[in-house]
Amino acid sequence: MKKILVTGACGYIGSHTIVSLLGRGYEVIGVDSMERGKDYVPERVKQITGKGFHNYHANLCNLKNARYVFETEKDIAAVIHFAAYKQVGESVEKPLRYYGNNLIALINVLICLREFNVADFIFSSSSSVYGNITELPVKEDTNVTEQTSPYGRTKYFSEKMISDFANIHRLKTFILRYFNPAGCHESALLGEPIEEKPSNLVPAITSAAAGRQEFFLVNGDDYPTRDGSCIRDYIHVMDVAEAHIAAMENLFNNTAQNSFTDVINLGTGNGISVLEMIKAFEKTTGHKLNYRHGPRRAGDPAAIYSDNTKAEKILKWKPGRSLETMMLSAWKWEQANASVDVK
């Protein structure tokens, strides 16, 4: 049984990926500063899978902390790196905080990969590296434009750092650029963190539908799109989690001694507007949503959705869950957890 280190283990995508890893028979070690990770994750993962994982409560921006984990867990087979701040709007307001946290943590992980001879690495990137792109759908070799937020630039710089590192140190890595993960585990035991004022679309919709907010705010109605609202590619979080396993196992099966770095989009290949997402929620749940139109949000591109053919070709992976499944799972999570202390 191979041991996998997951950073950002108690976050949204990290926790769902751990469920998939444990389900595939891997041993999992987690690292999370718990600044934004959730305390309930280890116990709920155990409820779902019947298996536990040890989480090191440590901030990877401190190199001593990172080294301690690698020194203690000497037989790590691969690292999946999620640990990062990820709110677009917050990054516009606090750019230095994002550059400091996201880049320094990655640098320290790369240092440890080199020092402890771990060659297999999966990096959590984002479609935000593409910027306000006009060529759709987005392919991995599409020329990126200026990123629209400091968050997007931290992911872009991170990708370049990984590539430069791999040029001089042995590293096999997949950089996974996901589009918009949404939805929750079918058990309703894991989901997107409950926030007082959600910034991501689907939890903001469910929060308003549940009455935790007076209304849902559509940020912008004058974008050059088919209905004036932003268009995104929404993908179920469990599909994203399973893609990480496919990427990691691809690395394990690649016995080449040389380094390589490859970039893969994780999306459905379909662009859906904010207003269309509202209609899908209403149709799927039978719940009418109170929403209003407001100004654009800083850092938001008008439209972006993926070409995901490379993922299917190389990883033998494609998303298997529908938009309806995504919406129902998110609504189930909201109803089961919004009234309890899972914040």
XYZ file of C-alpha atoms in Angstrom:
343
model
C 0.000 0.000 0.000
C 1.595 3.251 -1.139
C 1.639 6.276 1.147
C 0.340 9.528 -0.332
C 0.898 12.955 1.213
C -1.991 15.372 0.674
C -1.451 19.025 1.552
C -4.514 21.115 2.298
C -6.003 17.820 3.479
C -8.916 19.309 5.391
C -10.022 21.646 2.643
C -12.808 21.197 0.128
C -11.067 19.352 -2.704
C -8.388 17.808 -0.502
C -10.927 16.067 1.728
C -12.884 14.636 -1.219
C -9.661 13.427 -2.832
C -8.675 11.664 0.382
C -11.983 9.780 0.295
C -11.121 8.588 -3.213
C -7.555 7.677 -2.221
C -8.679 5.631 0.751
C -11.309 3.972 -1.389
C -8.548 2.880 -3.768
C -6.565 1.332 -0.920
C -3.879 3.992 -0.460
C -2.497 5.118 2.892
C -2.978 8.853 3.322
C -1.028 11.385 5.339
C -2.422 14.899 5.485
C -0.979 18.321 6.202
C -3.191 21.311 6.921
C -2.555 24.472 8.909
C -6.278 24.430 9.772
C -6.434 28.149 9.109
C -9.108 27.333 6.547
C -9.295 23.570 6.827
C -12.174 22.057 8.768
C -11.792 20.137 12.036
C -14.607 17.739 11.201
C -12.918 16.337 8.089
C -10.845 13.445 9.553
C -13.785 11.992 11.491
C -16.198 12.365 8.597
C -13.749 10.810 6.167
C -13.561 7.852 8.532
C -17.362 7.634 8.646
C -17.498 7.504 4.841
C -14.588 5.142 4.175
C -14.180 3.208 7.421
C -10.527 4.305 7.353
C -8.654 7.114 9.027
C -5.767 9.341 8.054
C -3.278 11.269 10.174
C -3.263 15.021 9.631
C -0.229 17.077 10.607
C -1.412 20.439 11.925
C 1.325 22.492 10.270
C 1.816 25.547 8.083
C 3.932 24.675 5.055
C 5.143 28.253 4.741
C 7.553 27.239 7.493
C 10.229 25.008 5.952
C 10.928 23.330 9.296
C 7.315 22.160 9.408
C 7.505 20.737 5.902
C 10.779 18.967 6.600
C 9.394 17.468 9.804
C 6.563 15.781 7.922
C 8.891 14.331 5.292
C 11.405 13.226 7.909
C 8.696 11.488 9.937
C 6.969 9.890 6.931
C 10.018 8.529 5.145
C 8.307 6.369 2.544
C 6.060 8.901 0.768
C 5.319 7.688 -2.763
C 3.656 10.854 -4.100
C 2.518 14.316 -3.049
C -0.757 15.950 -4.046
C -0.468 19.662 -3.305
C -3.712 21.539 -2.635
C -2.618 23.895 0.152
C -3.325 27.459 -1.022
C -5.646 30.395 -0.558
C -8.199 30.394 -3.371
C -10.685 33.279 -3.151
C -10.474 35.541 -6.187
C -12.036 38.598 -4.570
C -9.928 38.305 -1.430
C -6.773 38.039 -3.538
C -7.602 41.367 -5.196
C -7.917 42.957 -1.753
C -4.898 41.191 -0.212
C -2.445 40.385 -2.997
C 0.698 40.075 -0.867
C -1.021 37.623 1.447
C -1.797 35.407 -1.543
C 1.670 35.645 -3.068
C 3.290 34.910 0.275
C 1.132 31.957 1.232
C 0.662 30.219 -2.102
C 4.194 30.561 -3.453
C 6.224 30.012 -0.288
C 4.314 26.859 0.643
C 4.977 25.445 -2.830
C 8.676 26.361 -2.683
C 9.025 24.495 0.616
C 7.247 21.429 -0.742
C 9.531 21.396 -3.792
C 12.587 21.671 -1.538
C 11.374 18.624 0.390
C 10.640 16.675 -2.781
C 14.265 17.178 -3.741
C 15.746 16.491 -0.312
C 13.689 13.334 0.318
C 13.760 11.975 -3.244
C 10.032 12.042 -3.943
C 9.589 12.214 -7.712
C 5.808 11.986 -8.243
C 3.893 15.216 -7.754
C 0.363 16.414 -8.543
C -0.245 20.166 -8.435
C -3.626 21.770 -7.944
C -3.812 24.615 -10.438
C -6.700 26.564 -11.899
C -8.308 27.739 -15.100
C -7.697 31.245 -13.760
C -4.194 31.062 -15.267
C -5.776 31.581 -18.711
C -7.025 35.069 -17.898
C -9.832 36.742 -19.842
C -9.492 34.420 -22.774
C -11.366 34.872 -26.066
C -10.561 31.522 -27.697
C -13.069 28.959 -26.435
C -13.101 26.192 -25.422
C -9.748 26.548 -23.678
C -7.062 24.026 -24.557
C -3.944 23.387 -22.517
C -1.783 24.972 -25.213
C -3.976 28.069 -25.525
C -1.828 31.139 -25.014
C -2.566 32.577 -21.604
C -3.337 36.255 -21.266
C -2.867 38.508 -18.257
C -4.495 36.801 -15.278
C -7.424 38.788 -13.903
C -6.556 38.342 -10.214
C -3.554 37.870 -7.916
C -4.939 34.395 -7.152
C -4.675 33.476 -10.826
C -1.156 34.850 -10.979
C -0.079 32.763 -7.977
C -1.182 29.667 -9.902
C 0.568 30.847 -13.058
C 3.804 31.589 -11.184
C 3.520 28.250 -9.377
C 3.317 26.392 -12.678
C 6.438 28.161 -13.915
C 8.283 27.364 -10.674
C 7.425 23.676 -11.012
C 8.569 23.610 -14.632
C 11.863 25.335 -13.784
C 12.417 22.969 -10.857
C 11.782 19.923 -13.055
C 14.421 21.147 -15.514
C 17.189 20.504 -12.973
C 15.709 17.976 -10.519
C 13.973 14.689 -11.242
C 10.257 15.326 -11.032
C 7.287 13.682 -12.701
C 4.328 15.969 -12.352
C 0.870 16.667 -13.637
C -0.414 20.215 -13.281
C -4.198 19.942 -13.125
C -6.045 23.100 -14.097
C -9.552 22.772 -12.779
C -12.357 24.923 -13.802
C -15.164 25.259 -11.213
C -15.490 22.362 -8.767
C -18.909 22.256 -7.127
C -21.240 19.861 -5.382
C -20.523 17.581 -2.446
C -20.030 13.985 -1.434
C -23.236 11.986 -1.806
C -23.265 11.191 1.923
C -23.654 14.912 2.786
C -20.838 14.386 5.299
C -18.334 16.348 3.214
C -18.966 19.446 1.168
C -17.961 22.975 0.345
C -17.345 24.821 3.625
C -20.393 26.613 5.016
C -19.649 30.331 5.048
C -21.672 33.288 6.241
C -21.211 34.996 2.881
C -20.215 32.382 0.280
C -18.130 33.675 -2.603
C -18.456 30.627 -4.856
C -21.542 30.294 -7.002
C -23.186 27.039 -5.943
C -22.903 27.521 -2.154
C -24.117 31.093 -2.607
C -27.177 29.748 -4.434
C -27.934 27.132 -1.771
C -27.361 29.632 1.028
C -29.925 32.014 -0.458
C -32.355 29.182 -1.162
C -32.087 28.046 2.461
C -32.797 31.572 3.720
C -29.345 32.156 5.198
C -29.098 35.139 2.858
C -31.938 37.403 1.828
C -31.209 36.918 -1.868
C -28.642 35.617 -4.325
C -26.646 38.329 -6.091
C -25.807 37.868 -9.764
C -22.501 39.723 -10.177
C -22.885 41.502 -13.500
C -25.576 41.390 -16.181
C -23.730 43.171 -18.964
C -21.005 40.697 -19.923
C -20.665 39.882 -23.653
C -22.341 36.484 -23.148
C -25.654 34.979 -24.291
C -27.571 36.279 -21.247
C -25.213 38.914 -19.830
C -23.994 36.794 -16.895
C -20.619 35.071 -16.560
C -20.113 31.651 -18.134
C -18.116 28.946 -16.388
C -17.435 25.216 -16.590
C -18.833 23.563 -13.443
C -17.565 20.097 -12.535
C -18.550 17.820 -9.661
C -15.928 17.776 -6.904
C -15.879 13.962 -6.802
C -15.047 13.884 -10.506
C -12.162 16.245 -9.756
C -11.038 14.006 -6.887
C -11.059 10.930 -9.103
C -9.026 12.758 -11.752
C -6.236 13.209 -9.203
C -6.130 9.461 -8.628
C -5.992 8.852 -12.378
C -3.141 11.351 -12.741
C -1.193 9.897 -9.826
C -1.546 6.331 -11.064
C -0.420 7.472 -14.501
C 2.775 8.744 -12.849
C 3.250 5.453 -11.007
C 2.947 3.560 -14.288
C 5.492 5.837 -15.966
C 8.864 4.300 -15.167
C 10.896 6.823 -17.143
C 13.880 8.118 -15.253
C 13.706 11.612 -16.720
C 11.602 14.493 -15.456
C 8.465 15.579 -17.215
C 5.754 18.141 -16.574
C 2.374 18.045 -18.256
C -0.679 20.279 -17.941
C -4.225 18.925 -18.078
C -7.595 20.681 -17.918
C -10.247 19.262 -15.603
C -13.690 20.352 -16.734
C -16.831 19.112 -18.428
C -16.249 20.974 -21.681
C -19.574 22.823 -21.306
C -20.008 26.478 -20.501
C -22.989 27.353 -18.292
C -23.999 30.891 -17.347
C -24.871 32.053 -13.861
C -28.517 32.516 -14.851
C -28.576 29.030 -16.352
C -27.160 27.632 -13.110
C -30.007 29.307 -11.216
C -32.552 27.739 -13.557
C -30.876 24.329 -13.182
C -31.042 24.599 -9.394
C -34.710 25.565 -9.468
C -35.601 22.758 -11.878
C -33.624 20.103 -10.017
C -34.719 20.958 -6.485
C -38.135 22.470 -7.149
C -37.064 25.412 -4.999
C -37.579 28.963 -6.304
C -34.558 31.214 -5.805
C -34.807 34.857 -4.876
C -32.066 36.637 -6.830
C -31.084 40.125 -7.900
C -28.626 41.646 -10.340
C -25.646 43.643 -9.114
C -22.342 45.068 -10.364
C -19.510 42.991 -11.743
C -17.069 41.411 -9.292
C -13.402 42.409 -9.562
C -11.226 39.742 -11.147
C -13.971 37.841 -12.984
C -13.459 37.039 -16.688
C -16.589 37.006 -18.849
C -16.476 33.396 -20.017
C -14.218 30.380 -19.741
C -14.815 26.690 -20.256
C -12.579 23.771 -21.059
C -11.584 21.478 -23.833
C -11.147 18.285 -21.786
C -10.116 15.868 -24.534
C -6.515 15.689 -23.275
C -7.647 14.403 -19.884
C -9.624 11.637 -21.534
C -6.746 10.718 -23.847
C -3.911 10.706 -21.308
C -5.597 9.966 -17.991
C -8.443 7.854 -19.388
C -10.717 10.065 -17.304
C -13.833 12.058 -18.021
C -16.458 13.518 -15.667
C -19.285 11.135 -14.915
C -21.684 13.161 -12.762
C -24.394 15.417 -14.136
C -25.226 19.032 -13.373
C -28.385 17.755 -11.650
C -26.345 15.444 -9.410
C -24.071 18.346 -8.550
C -26.944 20.636 -7.603
C -28.801 18.005 -5.597
C -25.689 17.074 -3.627
C -24.976 20.727 -2.813
C -28.574 21.265 -1.705
C -28.448 18.107 0.432
C -25.234 19.350 2.061
C -26.763 22.773 2.737
C -29.865 21.267 4.326
C -27.920 18.781 6.449
C -25.147 21.061 7.666
C -26.056 24.747 7.584
C -27.690 24.584 11.010
C -24.800 22.761 12.711
C -21.325 23.918 13.591
C -19.297 22.925 10.530
C -17.934 26.381 9.798
